[in-house]
């Protein structure tokens, strides 16, 4: 076994350093004027063997007409990518149509696998593997980055992270596949059609996280249609009769529960087909930004940075929490200024009674909506800085803390004024006006800031680039150097965070005050239809290609949407109880009214939780497949243990079984 392993390692080294058919997958851009010794050290670490702390990848400088620039192309041999697929735990389809975690030793059992089939792994999967290897390049004995004494290093520190924070490394991004991108653009948004998005193609090109976002956006848009269809007649025929909204509000509450539970099932179907539902996450690698003293992970036994959880908790509760509370107070202060402007506009209208004064009634809400968007974006940067400073070990923990900070602020910032109008001022007319203005204004601003403005800026840059190259080439005629130079200047897609946040706030506008403004769902549907096309456009034409990220669900956003649906039960029940028609049913005792509203609210909440319990998160067939895989894994483990025990007694008879177990132990 030792000889075979040595043989295999030597073949890896040979293939990883002498690869005739080099395929560039990832671009690394270093700062201009980067010192030669730094470049030599960094590229050596990328190419060096895994045993020496390297990534064992291929790297070549980008050669242009002006010579060699500080841009490098990274790739990997086919064998290195297959071994990397096993390291990151990719799940692929087997010949018997089941989904299993890929292992190099059982590669022949997987569908479409062949030693000469370099398309077995998608380009997005290959780029994800390279990103994983680059992020796990960590300092060993180095005290600083060669050539930059001020850029300190210590054992366990992420090399890529230090290069980025020191300004030596400008960016790392995956290359587009021009041929595949053209096909995807045509099937995705190239022609106006009524139909579903090509989610499988999106997944193959951009990865599961982005494909799942577009799947949720599409599903949520279709789910809003019943609310929009029912809301139109309520808006037209029952504007002031709040008692008639009881059925509409009840439908809304049940609707919000059903769509979220059904989404879990659809999500399970998609992620099982894509393989991410089976990916193991319990031994997640430390995130690149995590730093600490080099130590041993007690679970895996691997060397990695260690940081005191007590220090992290002190940072969270003594710094981050007070800062968030201060921001919430500032948000409430701005809200009170908004109400002062509302009062001024109302007094102005009473004094003048003109068309202009009627328009002025909407100005405070529009200004406040713009201020809300600006405050949300500024706070987002502060929340990212604080969450990074808290030094979370895992990417999932970092994302959860960041999302919690941003959600709390955005919820208060966007909805506090509506709660104040509804439950303090008791002004339903102003509530309707404010809700409509905030919803429509925020949608227009988001479409402009996220899609139209970046697209216009990118078009301008592309025109300048083509003039500079003095040619009228099409996208397909671009040389590799031209392609890299164009893509490195494109905007960077920062992830699905803002996209989910926009849908979350939209869900709040639709569900929290549905009995006051039934048209909210109509505007949401119209916005989401354009959102699908504009988001597809920006992914394909505006931003660099993002790295693929495997995911099994929409994560903490599922909990956020479910929490919003619970809050909507309370708000809608109180609004209905406050209506004059319902209030007239209890002329003698207001306590009876309060108790009745509370009883109805508890009943609706009970129905929601019962429905959530009754509707299974995964379809029956997927549950059976998962159970079967778990059973087979246990049986395989038992067989390996038996083989190992037999080898102790009969070493010659069970030599092959021992080899199998030894290989598994070496790999894991």
XYZ file of C-alpha atoms in Angstrom:
668
model
C 0.000 0.000 0.000
C 2.828 2.404 0.902
C 4.473 1.841 -2.496
C 1.191 2.438 -4.334
C 0.517 5.594 -2.339
C 4.035 6.881 -3.075
C 3.498 6.059 -6.742
C 0.205 7.952 -6.784
C 1.666 11.004 -5.029
C 4.529 11.123 -7.527
C 2.035 10.954 -10.395
C 0.095 13.836 -8.842
C 3.259 15.917 -8.643
C 4.149 15.133 -12.247
C 0.694 15.939 -13.586
C 0.416 19.064 -11.469
C 3.644 20.561 -12.765
C 3.699 19.278 -16.351
C 0.261 19.786 -17.851
C 0.249 20.180 -21.619
C -3.406 21.203 -21.899
C -3.519 24.024 -19.340
C -7.065 25.319 -18.795
C -7.231 28.694 -17.009
C -10.007 28.693 -14.422
C -9.230 31.413 -11.878
C -7.535 34.821 -12.215
C -5.250 36.316 -9.566
C -4.434 40.014 -9.905
C -1.523 41.374 -7.887
C -0.897 45.067 -7.281
C 1.326 46.887 -9.735
C 4.886 47.026 -8.518
C 4.612 43.886 -6.414
C 8.113 42.751 -5.533
C 9.591 39.803 -7.383
C 10.430 37.883 -4.220
C 6.789 38.162 -3.114
C 5.507 36.847 -6.439
C 8.024 34.021 -6.418
C 7.086 33.012 -2.853
C 3.329 33.167 -3.475
C 3.412 31.235 -6.761
C 5.690 28.635 -5.179
C 3.193 28.112 -2.350
C 0.419 27.674 -4.914
C 2.382 25.078 -6.889
C 4.027 23.332 -3.952
C 2.942 19.877 -2.793
C 0.164 19.511 -0.250
C 2.585 17.785 2.103
C 4.698 20.965 2.126
C 1.724 23.213 2.849
C 1.078 24.161 -0.778
C -2.067 23.946 -2.900
C -0.487 21.787 -5.653
C -2.163 23.795 -8.431
C -0.979 25.115 -11.792
C -0.251 28.811 -12.267
C 0.924 30.807 -15.275
C 1.416 34.545 -15.855
C -0.877 36.263 -18.337
C 1.190 37.382 -21.309
C -0.138 40.401 -23.248
C 1.197 42.602 -26.040
C 2.773 44.801 -23.358
C 4.589 41.856 -21.815
C 3.909 40.060 -18.542
C 1.528 41.905 -16.235
C 0.861 41.121 -12.575
C -2.032 38.873 -13.543
C -1.811 35.117 -13.137
C -4.026 32.310 -14.364
C -4.636 29.349 -12.060
C -5.703 25.878 -13.123
C -5.247 22.281 -12.042
C -4.706 18.877 -13.552
C -7.690 16.595 -14.037
C -6.441 14.247 -11.325
C -5.880 17.130 -8.887
C -9.448 18.344 -9.429
C -10.857 14.851 -8.824
C -8.942 14.580 -5.561
C -10.104 18.085 -4.670
C -13.710 17.050 -5.348
C -13.280 14.317 -2.747
C -11.730 16.777 -0.282
C -14.621 19.268 -0.468
C -17.202 16.452 -0.420
C -18.914 16.970 -3.772
C -21.917 14.709 -4.360
C -22.394 13.279 -7.854
C -24.872 10.943 -9.541
C -23.944 7.248 -9.727
C -24.666 4.829 -12.563
C -27.640 3.429 -10.584
C -29.165 6.987 -10.481
C -28.454 7.418 -6.770
C -26.572 10.417 -5.379
C -23.363 9.711 -3.446
C -20.344 11.597 -2.139
C -17.582 11.403 -4.715
C -14.470 9.438 -3.805
C -11.520 8.889 -6.080
C -11.337 5.188 -5.210
C -14.928 4.586 -6.399
C -14.798 6.993 -9.360
C -15.747 4.302 -11.886
C -19.189 3.895 -10.294
C -20.231 7.481 -11.081
C -22.336 8.380 -14.081
C -20.505 9.775 -17.141
C -17.107 9.303 -15.502
C -14.150 8.443 -17.710
C -10.457 9.113 -17.264
C -10.425 11.226 -20.435
C -13.753 13.003 -19.694
C -12.664 16.386 -18.375
C -16.289 17.567 -18.270
C -17.234 15.199 -15.437
C -16.798 18.157 -13.084
C -18.482 21.367 -14.183
C -16.343 24.472 -14.609
C -18.072 26.016 -11.577
C -17.164 22.973 -9.456
C -13.542 23.141 -10.616
C -13.355 26.822 -9.713
C -14.904 26.121 -6.307
C -12.235 23.465 -5.641
C -9.437 25.885 -6.588
C -10.934 28.603 -4.370
C -11.088 26.134 -1.480
C -7.430 25.201 -1.935
C -6.273 28.836 -2.221
C -8.225 29.895 0.871
C -6.636 27.077 2.862
C -3.102 28.214 2.111
C -1.894 29.073 5.598
C 1.402 30.367 6.942
C 3.688 27.828 8.567
C 7.073 29.207 9.635
C 6.853 32.586 7.869
C 6.892 35.674 10.109
C 6.045 38.090 7.306
C 5.263 38.240 3.615
C 8.625 38.214 1.794
C 9.453 41.719 0.615
C 6.899 43.369 2.936
C 8.128 43.383 6.565
C 5.049 45.320 7.689
C 2.723 42.502 6.505
C 3.108 40.194 9.483
C 2.327 36.488 9.388
C 2.047 33.849 12.055
C 1.405 30.092 11.906
C -2.143 29.382 10.787
C -2.834 32.799 9.255
C -4.571 32.718 5.856
C -2.005 33.798 3.263
C -4.607 34.999 0.757
C -6.391 37.004 3.452
C -3.162 38.718 4.526
C -2.246 39.534 0.929
C -5.697 41.072 0.403
C -5.648 43.172 3.575
C -2.099 44.327 2.780
C -3.132 45.499 -0.699
C -0.650 43.169 -2.394
C -3.390 40.959 -3.793
C -5.998 43.022 -5.637
C -8.582 40.340 -6.391
C -9.256 36.689 -7.181
C -12.107 35.781 -9.487
C -13.198 32.866 -11.704
C -13.186 33.255 -15.472
C -16.343 33.243 -17.563
C -16.865 30.552 -20.171
C -17.927 32.737 -23.115
C -19.513 29.888 -25.068
C -21.588 28.563 -22.153
C -22.489 32.067 -20.998
C -23.895 32.917 -24.423
C -26.108 29.812 -24.357
C -27.268 30.584 -20.822
C -28.104 34.197 -21.678
C -30.230 33.080 -24.607
C -32.229 30.517 -22.623
C -32.488 32.672 -19.493
C -33.387 36.198 -20.545
C -32.472 36.477 -24.232
C -36.089 36.145 -25.334
C -39.307 37.193 -23.655
C -41.305 34.081 -22.848
C -43.718 32.728 -20.291
C -42.021 29.812 -18.591
C -39.725 28.639 -15.865
C -36.095 29.658 -15.539
C -33.398 27.141 -16.580
C -32.418 26.480 -12.951
C -30.282 23.431 -13.771
C -28.256 25.442 -16.291
C -27.920 28.323 -13.811
C -26.705 25.866 -11.190
C -24.120 24.343 -13.540
C -22.746 27.765 -14.416
C -23.089 29.826 -11.218
C -23.454 27.169 -8.535
C -26.193 26.091 -6.156
C -26.427 29.209 -3.978
C -27.287 31.530 -6.854
C -29.513 28.956 -8.578
C -31.441 28.471 -5.325
C -31.964 32.235 -4.993
C -33.429 32.445 -8.501
C -35.540 29.371 -7.751
C -36.900 31.049 -4.611
C -37.483 34.336 -6.452
C -39.445 32.522 -9.160
C -41.421 30.461 -6.640
C -42.197 33.500 -4.463
C -43.419 35.441 -7.500
C -45.809 32.654 -8.513
C -46.950 32.310 -4.887
C -47.837 36.028 -4.779
C -50.234 35.759 -7.729
C -53.221 34.403 -5.692
C -52.755 37.238 -3.180
C -52.613 39.764 -6.017
C -55.700 38.352 -7.769
C -57.751 38.352 -4.555
C -56.415 41.741 -3.472
C -57.607 43.649 -6.552
C -61.383 43.233 -5.929
C -60.904 43.972 -2.223
C -59.111 47.177 -3.171
C -61.817 48.195 -5.659
C -64.993 47.241 -3.799
C -64.218 47.186 -0.069
C -61.783 49.997 0.539
C -63.075 51.286 3.894
C -64.995 48.235 5.162
C -62.332 46.661 7.343
C -64.650 43.910 8.583
C -64.717 42.533 5.015
C -60.962 42.108 5.203
C -61.231 39.379 7.848
C -61.397 36.666 5.184
C -58.613 38.300 3.190
C -56.337 38.605 6.226
C -57.082 35.009 7.263
C -56.240 33.808 3.758
C -53.030 35.825 3.892
C -51.945 34.217 7.144
C -52.625 30.677 5.935
C -51.044 31.511 2.576
C -47.815 32.714 4.201
C -47.522 29.437 6.131
C -48.304 27.162 3.194
C -45.899 28.803 0.733
C -42.971 28.612 3.165
C -43.629 24.949 3.955
C -44.081 24.031 0.288
C -40.852 25.860 -0.518
C -38.968 23.550 1.857
C -40.171 20.580 -0.186
C -39.272 22.197 -3.512
C -35.872 23.187 -2.089
C -35.258 19.574 -0.985
C -36.127 18.282 -4.473
C -33.755 20.749 -6.162
C -30.828 20.269 -3.781
C -31.140 16.475 -3.837
C -30.958 16.563 -7.630
C -27.948 18.866 -7.411
C -26.278 16.763 -4.706
C -25.920 19.470 -2.053
C -28.637 18.016 0.206
C -26.211 15.182 0.999
C -23.056 17.250 1.463
C -21.572 16.935 4.939
C -21.042 20.205 6.789
C -20.139 19.111 10.297
C -16.375 19.553 9.715
C -16.562 22.926 7.978
C -13.163 24.506 7.389
C -12.312 27.792 9.169
C -13.221 30.849 7.121
C -10.313 32.748 5.483
C -10.814 35.786 7.715
C -10.571 33.752 10.917
C -7.332 34.307 12.832
C -5.782 33.018 16.027
C -2.891 31.061 17.452
C -2.121 27.851 15.568
C -3.511 24.854 17.443
C -5.125 21.451 16.980
C -8.813 20.939 16.219
C -9.968 18.416 18.869
C -12.488 16.861 16.451
C -10.471 16.505 13.234
C -6.974 16.532 14.741
C -5.861 19.026 12.079
C -3.742 22.108 12.621
C -5.797 25.296 12.423
C -6.065 28.700 14.159
C -7.623 28.716 17.638
C -9.342 31.768 19.149
C -10.904 32.132 22.600
C -14.702 31.999 22.532
C -14.748 34.221 25.665
C -12.974 37.019 23.759
C -15.481 36.641 20.933
C -18.448 36.849 23.319
C -16.976 39.962 24.959
C -16.644 41.611 21.565
C -20.228 40.715 20.691
C -21.898 41.832 23.934
C -19.681 44.771 24.913
C -19.147 46.352 21.486
C -21.412 44.984 18.751
C -24.630 44.883 20.773
C -24.334 48.475 22.119
C -23.499 49.705 18.620
C -26.588 47.994 17.155
C -28.755 49.498 19.915
C -27.318 52.955 19.190
C -28.137 52.551 15.486
C -31.686 51.468 16.346
C -32.106 54.580 18.494
C -30.841 56.775 15.646
C -33.319 55.085 13.280
C -36.199 55.896 15.641
C -34.964 59.503 15.901
C -35.028 59.848 12.096
C -38.537 58.354 12.104
C -39.783 61.079 14.462
C -38.334 63.715 12.115
C -40.346 62.075 9.339
C -43.558 62.445 11.339
C -42.773 66.114 11.912
C -42.485 66.503 8.115
C -45.788 64.671 7.679
C -47.471 67.083 10.065
C -45.942 70.046 8.232
C -47.201 68.732 4.865
C -50.672 68.158 6.303
C -50.830 71.709 7.760
C -49.593 73.127 4.458
C -52.331 71.261 2.577
C -55.037 72.523 4.939
C -53.904 76.109 4.432
C -53.588 76.035 0.629
C -55.935 73.271 -0.656
C -54.321 73.055 -4.115
C -53.049 70.349 -6.451
C -49.508 71.218 -5.456
C -50.316 70.882 -1.757
C -51.939 67.508 -2.471
C -48.695 66.314 -4.062
C -46.752 67.653 -1.091
C -48.545 65.131 1.116
C -46.479 62.365 -0.545
C -43.120 64.173 -0.364
C -42.273 63.296 3.280
C -42.908 59.579 2.633
C -40.751 59.635 -0.506
C -37.911 61.440 1.296
C -38.172 59.011 4.209
C -38.082 56.026 1.838
C -34.866 57.341 0.259
C -33.346 58.000 3.694
C -34.252 54.448 4.773
C -32.422 52.971 1.775
C -29.335 55.117 2.438
C -29.301 54.228 6.139
C -29.721 50.520 5.371
C -26.715 50.541 3.043
C -24.475 52.498 5.437
C -25.424 50.245 8.341
C -24.689 47.188 6.205
C -21.029 48.210 5.866
C -20.764 48.830 9.609
C -22.377 45.449 10.373
C -19.936 43.672 8.044
C -16.960 45.334 9.729
C -18.204 44.455 13.222
C -19.037 40.858 12.344
C -15.617 40.380 10.764
C -13.980 41.931 13.843
C -15.826 39.423 16.071
C -13.612 36.770 14.414
C -16.058 33.904 13.832
C -14.435 30.591 12.994
C -17.000 29.300 10.501
C -18.464 31.049 7.472
C -21.959 29.889 8.514
C -21.537 31.489 11.963
C -20.272 34.705 10.371
C -23.258 34.839 8.008
C -25.765 34.126 10.790
C -24.456 36.951 12.995
C -24.301 39.352 10.056
C -27.827 38.512 8.905
C -29.181 38.898 12.451
C -27.609 42.366 12.819
C -28.853 43.546 9.432
C -32.343 42.057 9.771
C -33.009 43.676 13.145
C -31.968 47.107 11.880
C -33.742 46.812 8.530
C -36.933 45.560 10.141
C -37.043 48.478 12.568
C -35.908 50.996 9.978
C -38.483 49.938 7.371
C -41.478 48.995 9.516
C -41.233 51.063 12.730
C -43.036 54.010 11.142
C -45.851 51.741 9.942
C -46.286 50.237 13.421
C -46.285 53.717 14.932
C -48.929 54.982 12.509
C -51.107 51.898 13.010
C -50.908 51.369 16.766
C -50.075 54.829 18.163
C -51.627 57.330 15.750
C -54.462 54.975 14.666
C -54.458 56.673 11.249
C -55.422 54.027 8.665
C -55.414 56.496 5.783
C -51.844 57.603 6.545
C -50.843 53.953 7.047
C -52.129 53.082 3.595
C -50.371 56.060 2.019
C -47.062 55.397 3.808
C -47.112 51.681 3.018
C -47.749 52.280 -0.692
C -45.072 54.996 -0.901
C -42.414 52.991 0.967
C -43.064 49.851 -1.074
C -43.052 51.489 -4.513
C -40.163 53.879 -3.784
C -37.943 51.118 -2.353
C -38.625 48.910 -5.393
C -37.715 51.698 -7.830
C -34.534 52.578 -5.904
C -33.447 48.927 -5.691
C -33.985 48.335 -9.398
C -31.960 51.441 -10.221
C -29.115 50.865 -7.738
C -28.747 47.096 -8.233
C -29.323 46.694 -11.965
C -29.781 49.787 -14.138
C -26.876 51.869 -12.814
C -24.282 49.011 -12.805
C -25.436 47.938 -16.290
C -25.077 51.477 -17.661
C -21.611 51.881 -16.109
C -20.488 48.511 -17.459
C -21.748 49.374 -20.972
C -19.716 52.584 -20.870
C -16.597 50.704 -19.786
C -17.045 48.060 -22.492
C -17.318 50.757 -25.163
C -14.094 52.375 -23.933
C -12.326 49.008 -23.931
C -13.379 48.247 -27.494
C -12.210 51.644 -28.690
C -8.899 51.133 -26.938
C -8.458 47.756 -28.627
C -9.350 49.439 -31.948
C -11.502 46.546 -33.100
C -15.126 45.607 -33.504
C -14.767 42.078 -32.192
C -17.730 40.212 -30.832
C -17.555 38.633 -27.385
C -16.584 35.318 -28.936
C -13.638 36.886 -30.809
C -11.962 38.230 -27.674
C -8.536 36.832 -26.924
C -7.874 35.440 -23.460
C -5.887 38.536 -22.491
C -8.692 40.850 -23.667
C -11.265 38.762 -21.822
C -9.291 38.866 -18.575
C -8.719 42.625 -18.865
C -12.415 43.238 -19.455
C -13.586 40.966 -16.658
C -11.168 42.283 -14.045
C -12.752 45.733 -14.346
C -16.304 44.428 -13.958
C -18.149 44.850 -10.665
C -17.925 42.181 -7.977
C -21.105 40.340 -7.061
C -21.282 40.445 -3.259
C -23.584 37.451 -2.854
C -27.298 36.843 -2.450
C -27.561 38.704 0.869
C -29.047 41.926 -0.536
C -31.328 39.993 -2.897
C -32.835 37.915 -0.085
C -33.083 41.004 2.110
C -35.106 42.781 -0.581
C -37.512 39.818 -0.806
C -37.746 39.648 2.990
C -38.753 43.307 3.254
C -41.175 42.856 0.374
C -42.729 39.889 2.164
C -43.143 42.121 5.213
C -44.909 44.854 3.239
C -47.264 42.256 1.746
C -48.067 40.259 4.876
C -47.901 42.631 7.858
C -50.602 45.085 6.814
C -52.492 43.162 4.145
C -55.924 44.202 5.405
C -55.016 47.880 4.916
C -53.375 47.762 1.466
C -54.315 44.644 -0.560
C -52.547 45.993 -3.681
C -49.132 45.393 -2.091
C -49.036 41.893 -3.618
C -49.802 43.305 -7.095
C -46.823 45.681 -6.975
C -44.655 42.899 -5.572
C -45.500 40.602 -8.508
C -44.780 43.325 -11.064
C -41.481 44.140 -9.354
C -40.392 40.493 -9.148
C -41.082 39.809 -12.812
C -38.722 42.621 -13.783
C -36.362 41.552 -10.967
C -35.900 38.105 -12.516
C -34.779 39.590 -15.829
C -32.710 42.431 -14.331
C -30.931 40.097 -11.888
C -30.213 37.648 -14.714
C -28.845 40.501 -16.812
C -26.533 41.749 -14.070
C -25.247 38.234 -13.347
C -24.348 37.623 -16.998
C -23.316 41.073 -18.201
C -22.507 43.381 -15.278
C -20.617 41.411 -12.642
C -17.614 39.140 -12.641
C -18.471 35.491 -12.435
C -18.849 34.669 -8.721
C -17.407 31.527 -7.215
C -19.922 28.706 -6.885
C -20.972 27.904 -3.321
C -22.756 24.616 -2.507
C -25.820 24.975 -0.272
C -28.692 22.723 0.783
C -31.273 25.461 1.516
C -31.697 29.222 1.860
C -30.293 28.991 5.385
C -31.287 31.447 8.075
C -33.514 33.307 5.605
C -36.089 30.504 5.955
C -36.310 31.271 9.681
C -36.487 35.009 8.944
C -39.460 34.575 6.598
C -41.210 32.267 9.072
C -40.696 34.806 11.873
C -42.169 37.537 9.674
C -45.247 35.375 9.006
C -45.775 34.922 12.770
C -45.524 38.689 13.347
C -48.041 39.225 10.523
C -50.617 37.156 12.462
C -50.388 39.570 15.390
C -50.495 42.769 13.310
C -53.409 41.719 11.115
C -55.484 40.518 14.062
C -54.919 43.799 15.918
C -55.738 45.877 12.821
C -58.990 44.004 12.292
C -59.843 44.409 15.973
C -59.228 48.167 15.696
C -61.612 48.628 12.754
C -64.823 50.626 13.519
C -67.037 47.798 12.304
C -65.483 45.215 14.649
C -65.301 47.747 17.474
C -69.058 48.335 17.143
C -69.718 44.666 17.949
C -68.432 45.261 21.504
C -70.046 48.580 22.577
C -70.116 47.828 26.305
C -66.827 46.088 27.090
C -63.534 46.753 25.379
C -62.020 43.943 27.416
C -64.230 41.482 25.535
C -62.869 42.893 22.286
C -59.271 42.463 23.441
C -59.898 38.907 24.624
C -61.663 38.000 21.373
C -58.802 39.377 19.253
C -56.272 37.525 21.417
C -58.288 34.291 21.086
C -58.490 34.603 17.295
C -54.771 35.390 17.129
C -53.888 32.283 19.187
C -56.169 30.107 17.072
C -54.546 31.322 13.855
C -51.078 30.785 15.298
C -52.110 27.275 16.358
C -53.350 26.565 12.818
C -50.051 27.862 11.396
C -47.934 25.635 13.627
C -50.148 22.602 12.999
C -49.829 23.120 9.238
C -46.062 23.529 9.562
C -45.930 20.259 11.501
C -48.268 18.327 9.183
C -46.541 19.333 5.923
C -43.228 17.384 5.797
C -40.095 19.327 4.842
C -38.995 16.637 2.369
C -41.103 14.569 -0.053
C -41.581 10.913 0.842
C -39.394 9.554 -1.966
C -36.459 11.761 -0.960
C -36.854 10.723 2.681
C -36.642 7.081 1.586
C -33.544 7.730 -0.551
C -31.790 9.505 2.304
C -32.675 6.716 4.735
C -31.390 4.122 2.262
C -28.083 5.947 1.852
C -27.664 6.185 5.620
C -28.347 2.454 5.973
C -25.865 1.591 3.220
C -23.211 3.816 4.814
C -23.625 2.023 8.143
C -23.442 -1.380 6.456
C -20.306 -0.378 4.529
C -18.675 0.823 7.738
C -19.492 -2.485 9.448
C -17.942 -4.416 6.557
C -14.773 -2.324 6.739
C -14.491 -2.947 10.496
C -14.997 -6.696 9.957
C -12.380 -6.677 7.193
C -9.951 -4.895 9.473
C -10.586 -7.367 12.292
C -10.128 -10.307 9.936
C -6.892 -8.803 8.625
C -5.483 -8.870 12.162
C -6.023 -12.645 12.254
C -5.542 -13.546 8.564
C -3.314 -10.876 7.027
C -2.656 -12.728 3.764
C -6.266 -13.632 3.009
C -7.682 -10.154 3.555
C -4.842 -8.112 2.159
C -7.081 -6.208 -0.310
C -9.598 -5.317 2.393
C -6.795 -3.920 4.509
C -5.649 -1.829 1.540
C -9.148 -0.414 1.208
C -9.342 0.531 4.867
C -5.812 1.980 4.855
C -6.674 4.114 1.829
C -9.796 5.436 3.559
C -7.861 6.205 6.741
C -5.220 8.089 4.760
C -7.837 10.091 2.893
C -9.859 11.046 5.961
